mmCIF file of C-alpha atoms in Angstrom:
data_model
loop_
_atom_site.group_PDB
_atom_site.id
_atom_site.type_symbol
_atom_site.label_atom_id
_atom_site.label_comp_id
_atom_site.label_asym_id
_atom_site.label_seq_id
_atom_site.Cartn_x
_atom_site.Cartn_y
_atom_site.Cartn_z
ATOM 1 C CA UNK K 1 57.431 -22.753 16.068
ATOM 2 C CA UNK K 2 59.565 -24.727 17.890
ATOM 3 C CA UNK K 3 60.034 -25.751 21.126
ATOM 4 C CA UNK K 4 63.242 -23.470 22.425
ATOM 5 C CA UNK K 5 61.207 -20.182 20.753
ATOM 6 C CA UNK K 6 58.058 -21.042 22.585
ATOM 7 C CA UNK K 7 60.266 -21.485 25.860
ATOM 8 C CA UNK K 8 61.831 -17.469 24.888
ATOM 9 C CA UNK K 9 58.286 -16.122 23.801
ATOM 10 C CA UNK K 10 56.627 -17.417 27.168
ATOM 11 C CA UNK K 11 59.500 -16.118 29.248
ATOM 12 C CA UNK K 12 59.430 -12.906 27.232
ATOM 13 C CA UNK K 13 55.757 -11.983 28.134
ATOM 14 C CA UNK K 14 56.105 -13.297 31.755
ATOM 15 C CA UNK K 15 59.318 -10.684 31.678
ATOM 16 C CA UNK K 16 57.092 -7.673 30.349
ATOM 17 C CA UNK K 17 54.387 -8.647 32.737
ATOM 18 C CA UNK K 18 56.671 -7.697 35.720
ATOM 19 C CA UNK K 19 58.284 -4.578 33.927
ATOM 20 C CA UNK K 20 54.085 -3.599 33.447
ATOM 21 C CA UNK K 21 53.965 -4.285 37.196
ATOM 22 C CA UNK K 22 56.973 -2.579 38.288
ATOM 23 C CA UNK K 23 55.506 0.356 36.362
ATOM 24 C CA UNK K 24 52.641 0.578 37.705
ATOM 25 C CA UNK K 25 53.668 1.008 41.015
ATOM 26 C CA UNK K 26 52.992 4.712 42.297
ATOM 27 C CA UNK K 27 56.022 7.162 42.515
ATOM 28 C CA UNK K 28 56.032 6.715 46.665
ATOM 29 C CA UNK K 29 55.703 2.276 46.073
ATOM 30 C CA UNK K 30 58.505 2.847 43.560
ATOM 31 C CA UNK K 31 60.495 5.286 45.736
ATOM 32 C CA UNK K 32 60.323 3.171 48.844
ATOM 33 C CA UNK K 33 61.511 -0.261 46.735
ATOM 34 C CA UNK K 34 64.470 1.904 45.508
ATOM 35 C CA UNK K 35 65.719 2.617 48.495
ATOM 36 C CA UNK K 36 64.855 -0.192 50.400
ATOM 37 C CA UNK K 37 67.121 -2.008 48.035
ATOM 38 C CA UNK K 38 69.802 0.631 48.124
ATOM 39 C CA UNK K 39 69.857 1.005 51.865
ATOM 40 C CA UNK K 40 70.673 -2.960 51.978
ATOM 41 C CA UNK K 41 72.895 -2.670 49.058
ATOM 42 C CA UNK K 42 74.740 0.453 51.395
ATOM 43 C CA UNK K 43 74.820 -1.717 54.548
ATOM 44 C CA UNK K 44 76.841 -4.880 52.080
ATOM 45 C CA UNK K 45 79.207 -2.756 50.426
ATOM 46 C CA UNK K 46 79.515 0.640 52.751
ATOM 47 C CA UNK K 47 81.997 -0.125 55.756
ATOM 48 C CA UNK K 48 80.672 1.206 58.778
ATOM 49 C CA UNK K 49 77.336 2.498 56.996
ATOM 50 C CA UNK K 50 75.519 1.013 59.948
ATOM 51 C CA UNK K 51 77.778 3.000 62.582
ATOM 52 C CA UNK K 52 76.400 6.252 60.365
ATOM 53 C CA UNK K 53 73.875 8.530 61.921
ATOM 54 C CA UNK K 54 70.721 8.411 60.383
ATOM 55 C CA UNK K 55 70.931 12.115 58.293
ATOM 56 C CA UNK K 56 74.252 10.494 56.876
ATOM 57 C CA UNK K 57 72.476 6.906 55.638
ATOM 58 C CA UNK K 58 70.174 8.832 53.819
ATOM 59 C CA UNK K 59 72.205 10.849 51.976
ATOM 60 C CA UNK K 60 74.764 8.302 51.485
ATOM 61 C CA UNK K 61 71.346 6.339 49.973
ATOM 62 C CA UNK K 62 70.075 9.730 48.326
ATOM 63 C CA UNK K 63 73.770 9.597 46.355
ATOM 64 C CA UNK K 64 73.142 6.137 44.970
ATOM 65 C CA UNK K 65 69.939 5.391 44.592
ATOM 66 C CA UNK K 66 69.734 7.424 40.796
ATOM 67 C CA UNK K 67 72.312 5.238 39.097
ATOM 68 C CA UNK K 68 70.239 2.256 40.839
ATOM 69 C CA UNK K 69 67.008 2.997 39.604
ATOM 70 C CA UNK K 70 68.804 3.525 35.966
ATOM 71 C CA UNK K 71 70.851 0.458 36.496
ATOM 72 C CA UNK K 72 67.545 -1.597 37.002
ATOM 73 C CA UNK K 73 65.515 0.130 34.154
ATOM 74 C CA UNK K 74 69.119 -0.799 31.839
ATOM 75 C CA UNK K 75 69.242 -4.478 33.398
ATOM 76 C CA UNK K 76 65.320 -5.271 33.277
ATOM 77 C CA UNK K 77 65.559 -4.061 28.749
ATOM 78 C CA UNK K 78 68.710 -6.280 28.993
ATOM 79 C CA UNK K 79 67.238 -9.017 29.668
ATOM 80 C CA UNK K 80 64.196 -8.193 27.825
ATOM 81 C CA UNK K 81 66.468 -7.867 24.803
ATOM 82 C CA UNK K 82 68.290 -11.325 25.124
ATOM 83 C CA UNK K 83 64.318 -13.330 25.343
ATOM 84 C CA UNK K 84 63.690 -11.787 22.335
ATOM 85 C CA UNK K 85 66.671 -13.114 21.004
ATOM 86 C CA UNK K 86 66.029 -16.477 21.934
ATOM 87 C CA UNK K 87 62.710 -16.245 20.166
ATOM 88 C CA UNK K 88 63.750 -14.273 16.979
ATOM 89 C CA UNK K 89 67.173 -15.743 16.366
ATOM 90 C CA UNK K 90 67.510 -18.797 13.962
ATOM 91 C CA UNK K 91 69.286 -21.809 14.739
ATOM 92 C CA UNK K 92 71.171 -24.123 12.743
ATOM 93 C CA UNK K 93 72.728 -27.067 14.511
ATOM 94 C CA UNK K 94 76.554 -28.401 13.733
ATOM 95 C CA UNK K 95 77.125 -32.016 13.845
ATOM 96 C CA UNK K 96 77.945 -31.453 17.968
ATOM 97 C CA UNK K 97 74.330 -30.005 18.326
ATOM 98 C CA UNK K 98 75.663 -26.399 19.200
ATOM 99 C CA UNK K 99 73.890 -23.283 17.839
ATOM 100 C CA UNK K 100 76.748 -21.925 15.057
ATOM 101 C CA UNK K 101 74.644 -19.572 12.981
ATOM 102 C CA UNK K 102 72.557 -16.443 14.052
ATOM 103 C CA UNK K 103 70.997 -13.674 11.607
ATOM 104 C CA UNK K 104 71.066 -9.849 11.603
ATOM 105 C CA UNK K 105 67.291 -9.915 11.712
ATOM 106 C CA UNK K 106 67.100 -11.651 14.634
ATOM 107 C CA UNK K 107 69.102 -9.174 16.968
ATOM 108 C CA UNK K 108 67.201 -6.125 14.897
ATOM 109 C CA UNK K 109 63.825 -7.305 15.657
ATOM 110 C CA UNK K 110 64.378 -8.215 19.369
ATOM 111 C CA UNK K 111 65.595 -4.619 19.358
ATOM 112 C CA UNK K 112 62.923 -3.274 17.559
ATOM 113 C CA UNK K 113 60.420 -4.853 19.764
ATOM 114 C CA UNK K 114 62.129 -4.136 22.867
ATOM 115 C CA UNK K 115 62.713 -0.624 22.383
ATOM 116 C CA UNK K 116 58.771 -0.417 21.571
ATOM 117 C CA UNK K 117 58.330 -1.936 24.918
ATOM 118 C CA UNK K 118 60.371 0.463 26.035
ATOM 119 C CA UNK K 119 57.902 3.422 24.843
ATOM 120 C CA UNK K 120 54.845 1.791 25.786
ATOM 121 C CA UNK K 121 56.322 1.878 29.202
ATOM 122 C CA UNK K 122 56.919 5.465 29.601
ATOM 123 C CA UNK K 123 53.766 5.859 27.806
ATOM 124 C CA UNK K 124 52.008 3.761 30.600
ATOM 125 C CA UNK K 125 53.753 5.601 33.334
ATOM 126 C CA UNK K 126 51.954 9.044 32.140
ATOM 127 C CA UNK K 127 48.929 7.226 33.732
ATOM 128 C CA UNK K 128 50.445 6.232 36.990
ATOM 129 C CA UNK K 129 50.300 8.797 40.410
ATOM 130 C CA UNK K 130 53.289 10.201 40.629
ATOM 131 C CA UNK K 131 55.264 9.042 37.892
ATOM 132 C CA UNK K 132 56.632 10.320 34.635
ATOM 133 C CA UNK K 133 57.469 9.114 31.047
ATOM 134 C CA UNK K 134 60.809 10.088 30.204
ATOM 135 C CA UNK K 135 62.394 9.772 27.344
ATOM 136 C CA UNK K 136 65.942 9.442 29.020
ATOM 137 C CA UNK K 137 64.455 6.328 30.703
ATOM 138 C CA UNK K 138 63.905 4.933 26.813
ATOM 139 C CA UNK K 139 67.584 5.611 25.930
ATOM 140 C CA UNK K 140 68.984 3.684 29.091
ATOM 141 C CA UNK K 141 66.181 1.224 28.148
ATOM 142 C CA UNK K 142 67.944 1.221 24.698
ATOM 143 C CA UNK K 143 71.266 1.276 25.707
ATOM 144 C CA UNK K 144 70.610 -1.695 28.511
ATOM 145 C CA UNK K 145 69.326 -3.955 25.229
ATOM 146 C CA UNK K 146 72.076 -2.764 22.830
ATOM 147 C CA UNK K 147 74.427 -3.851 25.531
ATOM 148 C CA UNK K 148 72.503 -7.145 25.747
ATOM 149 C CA UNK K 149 72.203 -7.594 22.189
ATOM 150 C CA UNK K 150 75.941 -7.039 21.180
ATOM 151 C CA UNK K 151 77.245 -9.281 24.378
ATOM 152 C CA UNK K 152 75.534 -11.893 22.846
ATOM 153 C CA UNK K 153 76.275 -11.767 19.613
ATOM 154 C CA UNK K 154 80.445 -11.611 20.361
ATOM 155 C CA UNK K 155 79.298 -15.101 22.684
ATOM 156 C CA UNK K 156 77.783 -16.699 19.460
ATOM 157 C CA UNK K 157 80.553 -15.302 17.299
ATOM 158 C CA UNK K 158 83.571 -16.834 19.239
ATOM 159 C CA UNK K 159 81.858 -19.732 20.151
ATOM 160 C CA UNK K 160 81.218 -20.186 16.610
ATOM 161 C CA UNK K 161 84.366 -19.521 15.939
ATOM 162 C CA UNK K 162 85.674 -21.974 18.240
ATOM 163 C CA UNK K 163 83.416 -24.537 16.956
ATOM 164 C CA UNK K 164 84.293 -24.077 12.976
ATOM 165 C CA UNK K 165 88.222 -24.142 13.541
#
């Protein structure tokens, strides 16, 4: 194994360390880091969110903090998705030294493995106070490392493109 897939397979299990971690925080750990994060996310974007009354913050942070928590679970399988890649996907240098030449098997088998991550999760979560494995959760799981998956391969595509002409 080279050294670049050693690099992706290191970061990739330091990566599904912290989704373990961040999964096996209770539902009230996991509820309070939600909205901590959306009530400072509120007070950037919202104008005059701090000149709300209290009642009004949190349901202006009640309204957002859903497609947060589904945002993060879609980000953190992103991510997961494109370490994979870096471990599964073959390289062939040009003359210039840049990567021109990625496989289908790669970017099936970092989805393969992510989207068993994904399960393994929820799975995990049954066993946590609190919490729930969802199934939903696996499709935005999915979704966040098709999204990954495809980005990436239209980058290597028209850079290879670039490269070849």
């Amino acid at each position: 194994m080279n050294r670049r897939r050693i690099i992706f397979l290191a970061f990739s299990l330091i990566w599904m360390v912290i989704i373990f971690m961040f999964s096996s925080e209770t539902a009230e750990e996991s509820s309070e880091l939600s909205d901590g994060m959306c009530f400072k996310l509120c007070s950037f974007f919202i104008e005059d969110f701090e000149a709300m009354s209290e009642e009004e913050q949190i349901e202006c942070i009640g309204k957002y903090t859903y497609p947060l928590r589904k945002g993060a679970h879609m980000s953190e399988y992103f991510l997961l998705a494109l370490l994979l890649a870096g471990v599964f996907l073959p390289v062939k240098k040009g003359d210039d030294g840049i990567c021109i030449f990625n496989k289908k098997k790669g970017y099936i088998l970092s989805f393969i493995i992510t989207v068993l991550y994904a399960c393994s999760d929820e799975y995990h979560q049954l066993f946590v106070p609190g919490r729930a494995g969802r199934i939903t959760d696996v499709l935005i799981d999915c979704a966040g490392a098709i999204i990954g998956l495809l980005l990436l391969y239209f980058i290597l595509n028209k850079k290879y493109k670039k490269t070849s002409v």
